Amino acid sequence: MTTSFRSSAAAASTTTSSQIPAFNGLRSASASSLSRNALTLPPSARSLSLIRAVSTAETATEKKRSKVEIFKEQSNFIRYPLNEEMLTDAPNIGEAATQLIKFHGSYQQYNREERGSRSYSFMIRTKNPSGKVSNQLYLTMDDLADQFGIGTLRLTTRQTFQLHGVLKKDLKTVMATIIRNMGSTLGACGDLNRNVLAPAAPLVRKDYLFAQQTAENIAALLSPQSGFYYDIWVDGEKFLSSEAPEVVRARNDNSHGTNFPDSPEPIYGTQFLPRKFKIAVTVPTDNSVDILTNDIGVVVVTDDDGEPKGFNIYVGGGMGRTHRLDTTFPRLAEPLGYVPKEDILYAVKAIVVTQRENGRRDDRKYSRMKYLISSWGIEKFRSVVEQYYGKKFEPFRELPEWEFKSYLGWHEQGDGKLFCGLHVDNGRLGGMMKKTLREVIEKYNLNVRITPNQNLILTDVRATWKRPITTTLAQAGLLQPRFVDPLNITAMACPAFPLCPLAITEAERGIPNILKRIRAVFDKVGLKYNESVVVRITGCPNGCARPYMAELGLVGDGPNSYQLWLGGNKKQTSLAQTFMDKVKLHDLEKVLEPLFYYWKQRRQSKESFGDFTNRMGFEKLKELVEKWEGPVVAPARHNLKLFADKETYEAMDELAKLQNKSAHQLAMEVIRNYVASNQNGKGE
């Protein structure tokens, strides 16, 4: 089976300061014979570059396109050669199959810290629209982590599970088990729509329920239809799932030339999308989903009575970039327009098809939709989308300010039951924490939700269960938020070493110590314990933990070295900028100490660290860092109030010096830990 492409010369002037290399398209002699509904573009859009990923018997006259495009074309809809290589005894799969298995929700990995022959394994990622996880699926994933993984489960920034360390010989068993227990990994990775985010809070409110249902409908609309997933993992066994009638209608509708007629993949065709595609749905004010970082951001708009009426749509967000290549960049989504609620699936489909037809397929660094919109500009993009949508977008509705909501701690759902948000450092569940969580979830038959901040929510909890659950979880380190360091509450990191093939330096394994060092700097410069900054760390520039939205982002740019980004905000509405390159891990304090000191000394009333850095300007901040000689220290004095006698103080002081702390700092740390481990849950 071959694929033909049709393209005019790449057009569009660049609207960003960095020029993106032009894509000259892929031209096919058979383009005129393609059996697609006619699409007449307005004069302003006729110069755009079109890529027709249409199944045809013709052979395309090819210009440059990426190797992955060839793999997809020759795969028989994401089957070959993966289906054959899964039958061999080899511990790994080849290059083409490695790309294809991503569409099935898995990445091939190896331990980069082992020398000699490579020890291959696979990471499996689930797909959980809105982060919803049934009791049955949670217990299944917990079992699989112990039986076939490395004994841990990881909660991701896109509300899914990641299961690491699965051997190739066990892949089919693990995949089939997930499928048969109300789960799926289909489309969790690869060049198609990924997991659709929505606020994880199980609030019984019209807007929240509507947002979550919309996320599930969009996920269903954009799910692959050709059956490759079930053919490989459950031998073609059919697993029926109900789809809303409006989803089926929207998928099958071809009144505006969006579909491939008679194709097993009516929306994706043989080539699927140029790159990954990310969508989030939320309600006004709730930015728990980092709405502006997605290819499409959908916001429920209600009337004065709280009844959903339609949606505002943002487009063009994305985090990934490449070091030392300024033509790649993180980007915030921008307003596209408003649609009535009955049109949302058609509008989303039209946007996806615009990216499918026009996104670059020659150089994957520039294949995300954000580069298409940066090149065209939003007006041209809107004009083309409207041709596939069949309508004009209405003006964007006014929205209130965004705020980040963690949903940690105990809250009422609105139906007489409670939910409990649990902070999980970097989303990693293991050891006693994992064991205790399973016991609680199994004992009380709880469903759970995964948040976009790598945390977990226990849902539908009866009021009488609150105290015993709180006490049990606290004993395993799952503390109520007032006992968690505020720095940890908003911090995130990607897995990075040892398994991620893209990692340049540490992230998940390094962030606990980095946060402790930041807290020590806070103490040194006189910042209060309840003050915090949003810290996000990634081991490479691809941005999985969304570091470019952080007040302080650390992006790996070498061994034990980070690029520092400053200027995001707590609401997740501002893009950070590069502040400094190649900051060695052991030199972090040399940069952070003056930044935090001057934030405390020169900030305006209630000014956040991110807003402070933007107001001061990076040139001034760099000057302060370069001239830094240390904070003005008040005369030293013994704080004996915390100690029973001088001997106790002196003993504590000696221990504190070993940790580069004061006796007072160490004593406070001991007291906080004691309170957290022994008093958490009392009076709840």
XYZ file of C-alpha atoms in Angstrom:
684
model
C 0.000 0.000 0.000
C 1.355 3.400 -0.908
C 0.446 6.902 0.036
C 0.318 9.934 -2.187
C 0.703 13.538 -1.185
C -0.373 16.760 -2.839
C 1.255 20.071 -2.120
C 1.723 23.500 -3.507
C 4.885 25.362 -2.639
C 5.186 26.161 1.008
C 4.014 29.650 1.665
C 3.298 31.911 4.594
C 5.413 34.605 6.053
C 6.711 33.981 9.517
C 5.127 36.000 12.294
C 7.700 35.116 14.943
C 11.121 36.678 15.348
C 12.826 33.361 14.540
C 12.503 32.101 10.988
C 11.347 28.521 10.647
C 12.974 26.755 7.668
C 10.518 26.476 4.789
C 8.909 23.172 3.832
C 8.507 22.697 0.085
C 5.879 20.014 0.376
C 5.440 16.643 -1.255
C 4.019 16.558 -4.767
C 2.105 13.691 -6.337
C 1.230 13.055 -9.952
C -1.931 11.315 -8.790
C -3.183 14.204 -6.698
C -5.883 15.133 -9.168
C -7.436 11.680 -8.931
C -7.889 11.659 -5.170
C -11.432 10.737 -4.194
C -12.083 13.462 -1.639
C -14.964 15.864 -1.360
C -14.061 19.121 -3.024
C -12.817 21.876 -0.747
C -12.791 25.427 -2.062
C -10.490 27.694 -0.114
C -10.842 31.461 0.129
C -8.361 33.554 -1.886
C -6.374 34.375 1.250
C -5.716 30.696 1.894
C -5.028 29.388 -1.615
C -1.273 29.664 -1.274
C -1.073 27.345 1.713
C 0.936 24.128 1.587
C -1.254 21.025 1.630
C -0.128 17.520 2.501
C -2.674 14.908 1.445
C -2.157 11.770 3.503
C -4.501 9.757 1.297
C -4.456 6.011 0.690
C -4.101 5.322 -3.020
C -2.641 2.710 -5.319
C -0.395 5.283 -6.980
C 3.264 5.725 -6.117
C 4.122 9.235 -5.013
C 6.929 11.229 -6.562
C 8.653 11.898 -3.292
C 10.515 14.866 -2.018
C 12.123 14.840 1.372
C 10.035 13.502 4.228
C 11.021 12.035 7.563
C 11.852 8.387 8.036
C 8.891 7.973 10.381
C 6.537 8.960 7.554
C 7.913 6.068 5.495
C 7.472 3.665 8.422
C 3.842 4.715 8.813
C 3.162 4.441 5.102
C 4.512 0.887 4.884
C 2.980 -0.366 8.139
C -0.502 -1.478 7.013
C -2.036 0.909 9.518
C 0.547 0.536 12.305
C 0.897 -3.277 12.173
C 3.962 -4.248 10.143
C 6.722 -5.073 11.087
C 5.715 -4.847 14.762
C 3.351 -7.811 14.456
C 6.148 -10.020 13.129
C 8.848 -8.826 15.515
C 6.635 -9.497 18.523
C 6.825 -13.197 17.599
C 10.626 -13.423 17.766
C 12.743 -14.339 20.790
C 14.864 -11.202 20.519
C 14.645 -8.965 23.627
C 14.164 -5.858 21.491
C 12.507 -4.654 18.293
C 13.914 -2.844 15.260
C 13.833 0.808 14.273
C 10.530 0.771 12.385
C 8.736 -1.309 15.020
C 10.124 0.978 17.732
C 8.358 3.919 16.082
C 5.125 1.976 15.502
C 4.796 0.614 19.038
C 4.459 4.198 20.253
C 0.994 4.311 18.652
C 0.146 1.286 20.811
C 1.204 3.181 23.950
C 4.737 1.930 24.547
C 8.357 3.045 24.231
C 11.365 0.747 23.944
C 14.036 1.675 26.500
C 17.255 0.389 28.020
C 19.152 1.146 31.207
C 21.663 3.795 30.189
C 23.720 3.320 33.344
C 24.553 -0.307 32.608
C 27.736 -0.960 30.672
C 28.152 -3.719 28.113
C 25.192 -5.217 26.291
C 21.936 -3.326 26.522
C 19.158 -4.547 28.819
C 16.020 -3.716 26.877
C 12.620 -3.128 28.422
C 9.434 -1.285 27.565
C 7.566 1.560 29.194
C 3.789 1.256 28.882
C 1.565 4.324 29.159
C -2.181 4.133 29.674
C -4.807 6.442 28.234
C -7.241 7.846 30.796
C -9.370 10.766 29.556
C -9.963 13.220 32.442
C -7.583 11.074 34.498
C -10.381 8.682 35.447
C -9.268 5.282 36.728
C -11.717 2.625 37.881
C -11.087 0.609 41.027
C -10.587 -2.481 38.886
C -8.016 -0.832 36.619
C -6.065 0.692 39.507
C -5.695 -2.660 41.234
C -4.731 -4.256 37.922
C -2.000 -1.669 37.272
C -0.730 -2.120 40.821
C -0.457 -5.874 40.262
C 1.232 -5.495 36.875
C 3.868 -3.144 38.333
C 4.881 -5.841 40.810
C 4.612 -8.821 38.486
C 6.089 -7.416 35.282
C 7.503 -3.944 36.014
C 10.036 -2.468 38.424
C 7.627 -2.396 41.359
C 6.535 1.223 40.947
C 3.751 3.094 39.172
C 4.265 6.574 37.824
C 1.534 9.200 37.531
C 2.160 11.458 34.545
C 1.608 15.113 33.729
C -1.106 14.023 31.267
C -3.214 12.129 33.811
C -2.038 8.628 32.889
C -0.036 5.752 34.363
C 3.426 4.801 33.204
C 4.620 1.270 33.886
C 8.383 0.851 33.474
C 10.593 -2.181 32.996
C 8.289 -4.560 31.111
C 10.216 -7.172 29.101
C 9.304 -7.845 25.498
C 8.275 -11.422 26.265
C 5.706 -10.071 28.750
C 4.365 -7.210 26.634
C 1.408 -9.047 25.183
C 0.348 -10.380 28.573
C 0.526 -6.926 30.136
C -1.281 -5.190 27.269
C -4.033 -7.809 27.145
C -4.501 -7.613 30.900
C -4.938 -3.834 30.755
C -7.445 -4.130 27.904
C -9.470 -6.803 29.698
C -9.651 -4.711 32.871
C -11.307 -1.582 31.495
C -8.070 0.065 30.394
C -6.296 1.039 27.211
C -2.917 2.235 26.009
C -4.043 2.949 22.433
C -2.760 6.327 21.288
C -1.015 7.192 24.554
C 2.094 7.857 22.426
C 2.725 8.331 18.694
C 1.640 10.755 15.972
C -2.005 11.121 16.934
C -4.175 12.611 19.631
C -2.775 11.790 23.072
C -4.661 11.597 26.367
C -7.259 14.360 26.691
C -6.935 16.328 29.924
C -9.735 17.699 32.087
C -9.920 18.797 35.731
C -9.605 15.672 37.861
C -11.810 16.975 40.667
C -14.993 14.823 40.939
C -17.154 17.854 41.636
C -20.848 17.305 40.995
C -21.297 20.535 39.092
C -22.740 20.979 35.618
C -19.667 22.690 34.186
C -17.159 20.174 35.570
C -19.226 17.175 34.549
C -19.717 18.659 31.080
C -15.988 19.360 30.690
C -15.090 15.802 31.657
C -17.708 14.301 29.342
C -16.490 16.509 26.515
C -12.913 15.314 27.091
C -14.094 11.716 26.880
C -16.059 12.426 23.679
C -13.070 14.119 22.033
C -10.880 11.167 23.024
C -13.381 8.773 21.435
C -13.698 10.897 18.291
C -9.953 10.857 17.680
C -9.290 7.253 18.671
C -7.887 5.058 15.838
C -10.524 2.907 14.149
C -8.571 0.394 12.043
C -8.195 -2.252 14.763
C -4.386 -2.552 14.719
C -4.181 -2.322 18.500
C -6.505 -5.231 19.180
C -5.063 -7.301 16.330
C -1.637 -7.357 17.954
C -2.414 -7.531 21.661
C -5.622 -9.598 21.887
C -5.497 -11.388 18.514
C -8.236 -9.275 17.013
C -10.726 -9.909 19.809
C -13.406 -7.229 19.809
C -13.980 -5.193 22.938
C -17.189 -3.278 22.566
C -17.437 0.085 24.221
C -20.376 2.410 23.942
C -19.867 5.661 22.081
C -22.133 8.650 22.301
C -24.206 9.031 19.093
C -22.816 12.518 18.574
C -19.283 11.079 18.479
C -20.190 8.603 15.735
C -21.973 11.296 13.721
C -19.048 13.703 13.972
C -16.495 11.046 13.009
C -18.465 9.891 9.974
C -19.423 13.360 8.736
C -17.578 14.284 5.550
C -19.666 17.213 4.400
C -16.603 19.498 4.362
C -13.933 17.190 2.997
C -12.375 16.128 6.283
C -12.456 12.352 5.870
C -10.740 9.646 3.828
C -13.704 7.860 2.162
C -13.689 4.071 2.570
C -10.526 4.159 4.694
C -10.309 2.139 7.916
C -8.952 5.376 9.425
C -11.453 8.031 8.272
C -9.724 10.891 10.121
C -6.083 9.776 10.196
C -5.578 7.928 6.880
C -2.379 5.925 6.483
C -0.101 8.715 7.711
C -1.920 9.770 10.885
C -0.712 13.204 12.098
C 2.695 14.806 11.536
C 3.501 14.609 15.269
C 1.888 14.178 18.677
C -1.272 16.177 19.345
C -2.439 17.324 22.774
C -5.862 18.533 23.894
C -7.208 19.751 27.230
C -10.712 20.725 28.359
C -11.502 22.798 31.425
C -13.902 25.285 33.004
C -13.318 29.023 33.591
C -10.737 29.856 36.301
C -9.548 26.216 36.653
C -6.073 25.949 35.140
C -5.165 22.647 36.751
C -4.637 21.362 33.178
C -2.083 23.953 31.945
C -4.606 24.863 29.259
C -2.281 27.113 27.226
C 0.354 24.403 26.682
C -1.893 22.264 24.479
C -2.396 22.084 20.717
C -6.082 22.663 21.466
C -7.456 24.120 24.694
C -11.229 23.902 25.164
C -13.024 25.968 27.830
C -16.656 25.426 28.825
C -18.742 28.625 28.668
C -21.915 28.698 30.784
C -24.846 31.041 31.238
C -25.677 32.816 34.491
C -27.375 29.679 35.826
C -24.292 27.527 35.247
C -25.776 25.777 32.209
C -23.118 24.958 29.561
C -23.775 26.812 26.306
C -20.595 26.462 24.278
C -16.809 26.546 24.249
C -13.948 28.966 23.825
C -11.128 27.357 21.856
C -7.395 28.066 22.132
C -4.884 26.681 19.617
C -1.144 26.415 19.098
C 0.388 25.639 22.484
C 3.337 23.295 22.914
C 6.433 22.864 25.049
C 9.081 20.947 23.101
C 12.185 22.615 21.674
C 15.803 21.819 20.756
C 18.867 23.304 22.447
C 20.866 25.791 20.371
C 18.178 25.929 17.699
C 16.245 29.170 18.097
C 13.748 28.224 15.391
C 12.312 25.731 17.872
C 10.521 27.179 20.873
C 7.830 26.671 23.505
C 4.619 28.503 22.692
C 1.399 29.485 24.433
C -1.921 28.742 22.777
C -3.931 31.734 21.541
C -7.673 32.310 21.124
C -9.274 30.887 17.976
C -12.943 31.539 18.665
C -16.172 30.322 20.238
C -18.489 27.496 19.122
C -21.913 26.353 20.396
C -21.744 23.204 22.512
C -23.293 20.986 19.811
C -20.461 21.921 17.402
C -17.403 21.196 19.536
C -16.570 17.799 18.008
C -16.818 19.202 14.476
C -14.615 22.168 15.382
C -11.972 19.960 17.018
C -12.011 17.633 14.020
C -11.563 20.590 11.656
C -8.503 21.787 13.605
C -6.984 18.295 13.626
C -7.546 17.929 9.878
C -5.939 21.323 9.210
C -2.831 20.127 11.039
C -2.990 16.739 9.305
C -3.076 18.363 5.876
C -0.599 21.185 6.471
C 1.726 20.268 9.317
C 5.276 19.578 8.203
C 6.262 15.971 7.524
C 9.847 16.538 6.361
C 11.474 17.609 9.631
C 9.912 16.396 12.861
C 11.434 19.239 14.863
C 8.925 21.532 13.156
C 5.948 19.183 12.872
C 3.866 20.336 15.845
C 0.879 22.549 15.103
C 2.420 25.480 16.979
C 4.913 25.922 14.115
C 2.146 25.898 11.518
C 0.288 28.649 13.383
C 3.492 30.627 14.012
C 4.225 30.482 10.305
C 0.734 31.259 9.010
C -0.556 33.550 11.729
C -3.834 32.979 13.551
C -6.034 34.681 10.943
C -4.944 32.438 8.103
C -5.133 29.384 10.337
C -8.671 30.297 11.395
C -9.698 30.812 7.788
C -8.525 27.349 6.741
C -10.054 25.638 9.777
C -13.385 27.289 8.983
C -13.423 25.577 5.581
C -13.288 22.173 7.275
C -15.647 23.281 10.041
C -18.166 24.685 7.582
C -18.900 27.750 9.700
C -17.317 30.926 10.967
C -16.077 30.919 14.536
C -17.955 33.290 16.807
C -16.027 35.877 18.848
C -14.149 34.554 21.860
C -16.176 34.946 25.055
C -14.682 36.895 27.936
C -13.187 34.701 30.674
C -12.225 35.408 34.299
C -8.609 35.101 35.410
C -7.054 31.648 35.569
C -5.769 30.075 38.765
C -3.911 26.857 39.466
C -5.952 24.395 41.518
C -4.251 21.384 43.063
C -7.299 19.802 44.754
C -5.066 18.409 47.485
C -6.623 17.533 50.829
C -10.244 16.785 51.673
C -13.138 18.358 49.744
C -16.870 17.844 49.340
C -17.943 16.478 45.965
C -21.415 17.987 46.108
C -23.305 14.715 46.375
C -22.796 14.042 50.082
C -19.471 12.266 49.547
C -15.884 13.469 49.831
C -12.744 13.297 47.743
C -9.148 13.409 48.924
C -6.263 14.780 46.859
C -2.921 13.201 47.695
C 0.440 14.764 46.925
C 2.816 12.249 45.332
C 6.352 13.529 44.802
C 6.991 13.403 41.027
C 4.093 10.982 40.667
C 6.189 7.984 41.717
C 4.260 5.376 43.719
C 6.402 2.702 45.294
C 7.304 0.896 48.500
C 5.095 1.392 51.551
C 3.225 4.274 49.902
C 2.123 2.074 47.008
C 1.261 -0.838 49.297
C -0.820 1.328 51.645
C -2.626 3.075 48.806
C -3.642 -0.271 47.387
C -4.959 -1.408 50.766
C -7.095 1.728 51.131
C -8.402 1.661 47.544
C -9.205 -2.036 47.787
C -10.748 -1.926 51.280
C -13.101 0.976 50.528
C -13.671 0.058 46.855
C -12.603 3.529 45.710
C -12.201 4.851 42.191
C -9.341 7.281 41.629
C -8.341 10.177 39.380
C -4.873 11.206 38.234
C -4.167 14.945 38.125
C -2.034 16.832 35.566
C 0.310 17.671 38.450
C 1.233 13.996 39.005
C -1.007 13.604 42.040
C -3.830 11.195 42.910
C -7.428 11.801 43.995
C -9.485 9.257 45.924
C -13.167 9.691 45.019
C -16.589 8.884 46.479
C -15.398 8.649 50.087
C -18.009 8.451 52.836
C -17.607 10.967 55.650
C -17.172 8.181 58.232
C -14.133 6.888 56.331
C -12.276 10.199 56.382
C -10.382 9.831 59.652
C -9.225 6.202 59.293
C -8.143 6.832 55.692
C -6.234 9.990 56.657
C -4.411 8.221 59.478
C -3.539 5.158 57.417
C -2.195 7.197 54.508
C -0.165 9.491 56.767
C 1.662 6.521 58.224
C 2.863 5.705 54.692
C 4.007 9.266 53.946
C 0.888 10.417 52.075
C 0.394 13.574 54.108
C -2.271 16.227 54.132
C -1.059 19.302 52.211
C -0.382 21.456 55.267
C 2.358 18.985 56.235
C 4.023 19.034 52.795
C 6.702 21.603 51.974
C 5.029 24.244 49.763
C 7.908 23.909 47.305
C 6.994 20.270 46.735
C 3.288 20.984 46.209
C 3.760 22.559 42.772
C 7.078 20.974 41.746
C 7.268 18.488 38.878
C 9.985 16.500 37.144
C 10.155 14.050 34.255
C 11.641 10.534 34.776
C 14.899 11.222 32.834
C 17.713 8.827 33.849
C 18.206 5.920 33.816
C 15.597 4.809 31.245
C 14.621 7.798 29.102
C 16.696 7.719 25.879
C 16.478 11.513 25.516
C 17.716 12.474 28.979
C 20.839 14.642 29.181
C 20.917 14.842 32.976
C 18.867 14.003 36.080
C 15.334 15.179 36.779
C 13.138 12.913 38.940
C 16.059 11.497 40.911
C 17.630 14.917 41.298
C 14.665 17.077 42.260
C 14.313 15.992 45.924
C 17.789 17.273 46.776
C 17.398 20.377 44.608
C 14.188 21.308 46.439
C 15.932 20.848 49.797
C 18.720 23.120 48.621
C 16.194 25.741 47.485
C 14.508 25.540 50.881
C 17.903 26.045 52.552
C 18.480 29.134 50.399
C 15.032 30.407 51.398
C 15.994 30.021 55.045
C 19.352 31.683 54.494
C 17.917 34.800 52.840
C 14.996 35.056 55.266
C 12.059 33.846 53.140
C 9.243 32.321 55.168
C 8.378 28.632 55.134
C 4.959 29.240 53.597
C 6.470 31.043 50.612
C 7.126 29.113 47.451
C 7.995 29.199 43.763
C 6.856 26.858 40.994
C 9.852 24.629 40.204
C 9.872 22.200 37.282
C 12.799 20.110 36.103
C 13.372 18.126 32.928
C 16.363 16.088 31.839
C 16.182 17.390 28.256
C 14.536 20.267 26.342
C 11.456 18.312 25.208
C 9.442 19.752 28.086
C 7.475 16.763 29.437
C 7.152 18.377 32.884
C 6.256 21.726 31.268
C 9.310 23.593 32.668
C 8.760 26.561 30.368
C 5.697 27.533 32.418
C 7.572 27.474 35.736
C 8.730 30.403 37.811
C 12.015 28.504 37.985
C 12.550 25.929 35.256
C 15.634 23.721 35.107
C 16.166 22.124 31.689
C 19.013 19.644 31.295
C 21.675 20.897 28.875
C 24.628 18.695 29.826
C 25.865 16.221 32.467
C 24.931 17.712 35.868
C 24.138 20.952 34.062
C 20.940 22.926 33.522
C 19.592 25.780 31.490
C 17.658 28.076 33.852
C 14.301 29.526 32.784
C 12.581 32.299 34.720
C 9.335 34.220 34.430
C 6.420 31.803 34.499
C 3.714 32.353 37.092
C 1.622 30.390 39.570
C -1.469 30.666 37.344
C 0.370 28.952 34.463
C -0.445 31.737 32.017
C 3.005 33.186 31.352
C 5.840 31.674 29.342
C 9.244 31.614 31.004
C 12.378 32.748 29.158
C 15.957 31.506 29.118
C 17.937 33.190 31.879
C 21.221 31.328 31.955
C 22.855 28.367 30.188
C 25.132 25.636 31.482
C 24.606 26.190 35.204
C 26.366 23.329 36.938
C 24.429 21.484 39.601
C 26.954 22.326 42.310
C 26.727 26.033 41.414
C 22.964 26.414 41.770
C 23.192 28.380 45.012
C 25.506 30.924 43.375
C 22.632 31.862 41.080
C 19.569 31.186 43.214
C 20.777 32.850 46.408
C 21.014 36.378 44.965
C 17.796 35.916 42.972
C 15.786 34.901 46.050
C 17.505 37.465 48.281
C 16.619 40.365 46.003
C 13.110 38.985 45.486
C 12.614 39.236 49.253
C 14.213 42.667 49.478
C 12.788 44.385 46.388
C 9.480 42.740 45.572
C 6.261 44.670 45.485
C 3.305 43.750 47.682
C 2.398 40.060 47.153
C 4.591 39.929 44.036
C 5.435 36.373 43.018
C 8.948 35.340 42.089
C 8.026 34.944 38.413
C 6.445 38.387 38.232
C 9.437 39.869 40.072
C 11.932 38.452 37.568
C 9.912 39.814 34.657
C 9.613 43.264 36.214
C 13.319 43.489 37.094
C 14.510 42.269 33.699
C 17.107 39.612 33.054
C 20.007 42.002 32.420
C 19.606 43.559 35.855
C 19.207 40.151 37.483
C 22.381 38.861 35.825
C 24.238 41.916 37.093
C 23.047 41.186 40.641
C 24.130 37.548 40.334
C 27.579 38.491 39.032
C 28.183 40.987 41.855
C 26.777 38.782 44.607
C 28.916 38.476 47.721
C 26.331 37.051 50.071
C 23.391 38.358 52.118
C 23.790 40.904 54.851
C 23.942 38.725 57.950
C 22.737 39.924 61.335
C 25.078 39.319 64.298
C 25.030 35.640 65.251
C 23.210 34.664 68.412
C 22.213 31.393 70.007
C 18.507 30.669 69.751
C 18.079 28.658 72.948
C 14.280 28.788 72.964
C 14.067 25.536 71.001
C 16.451 23.665 73.291
C 16.236 22.318 76.830
C 19.795 23.304 77.650
C 23.019 24.562 76.135
C 24.452 21.048 75.756
C 21.492 20.031 73.576
C 21.929 23.136 71.493
C 25.633 22.491 70.964
C 24.972 18.877 69.933
C 22.330 20.023 67.476
C 24.661 22.716 66.187
C 27.369 20.145 65.414
C 24.884 17.965 63.506
C 23.557 20.979 61.645
C 27.028 22.013 60.476
C 27.446 18.640 58.778
C 24.379 19.502 56.663
C 25.389 23.123 56.071
C 22.482 24.319 58.218
C 22.019 26.263 61.425
C 20.921 24.536 64.616
C 17.624 26.404 64.375
C 17.003 25.211 60.796
C 17.717 21.593 61.683
C 15.566 21.750 64.801
C 12.640 23.166 62.845
C 13.049 20.423 60.231
C 12.968 17.750 62.932
C 9.872 19.298 64.498
C 8.050 19.501 61.148
C 8.830 15.862 60.382
C 7.649 14.830 63.842
C 4.355 16.675 63.456
C 3.792 15.236 60.000
C 4.444 11.630 60.985
C 2.794 11.577 64.412
C -0.040 14.086 64.430
C -1.350 13.989 60.866
C -4.979 12.884 60.794
C -5.867 13.813 64.367
C -8.919 15.948 64.578
C -9.721 15.312 60.910
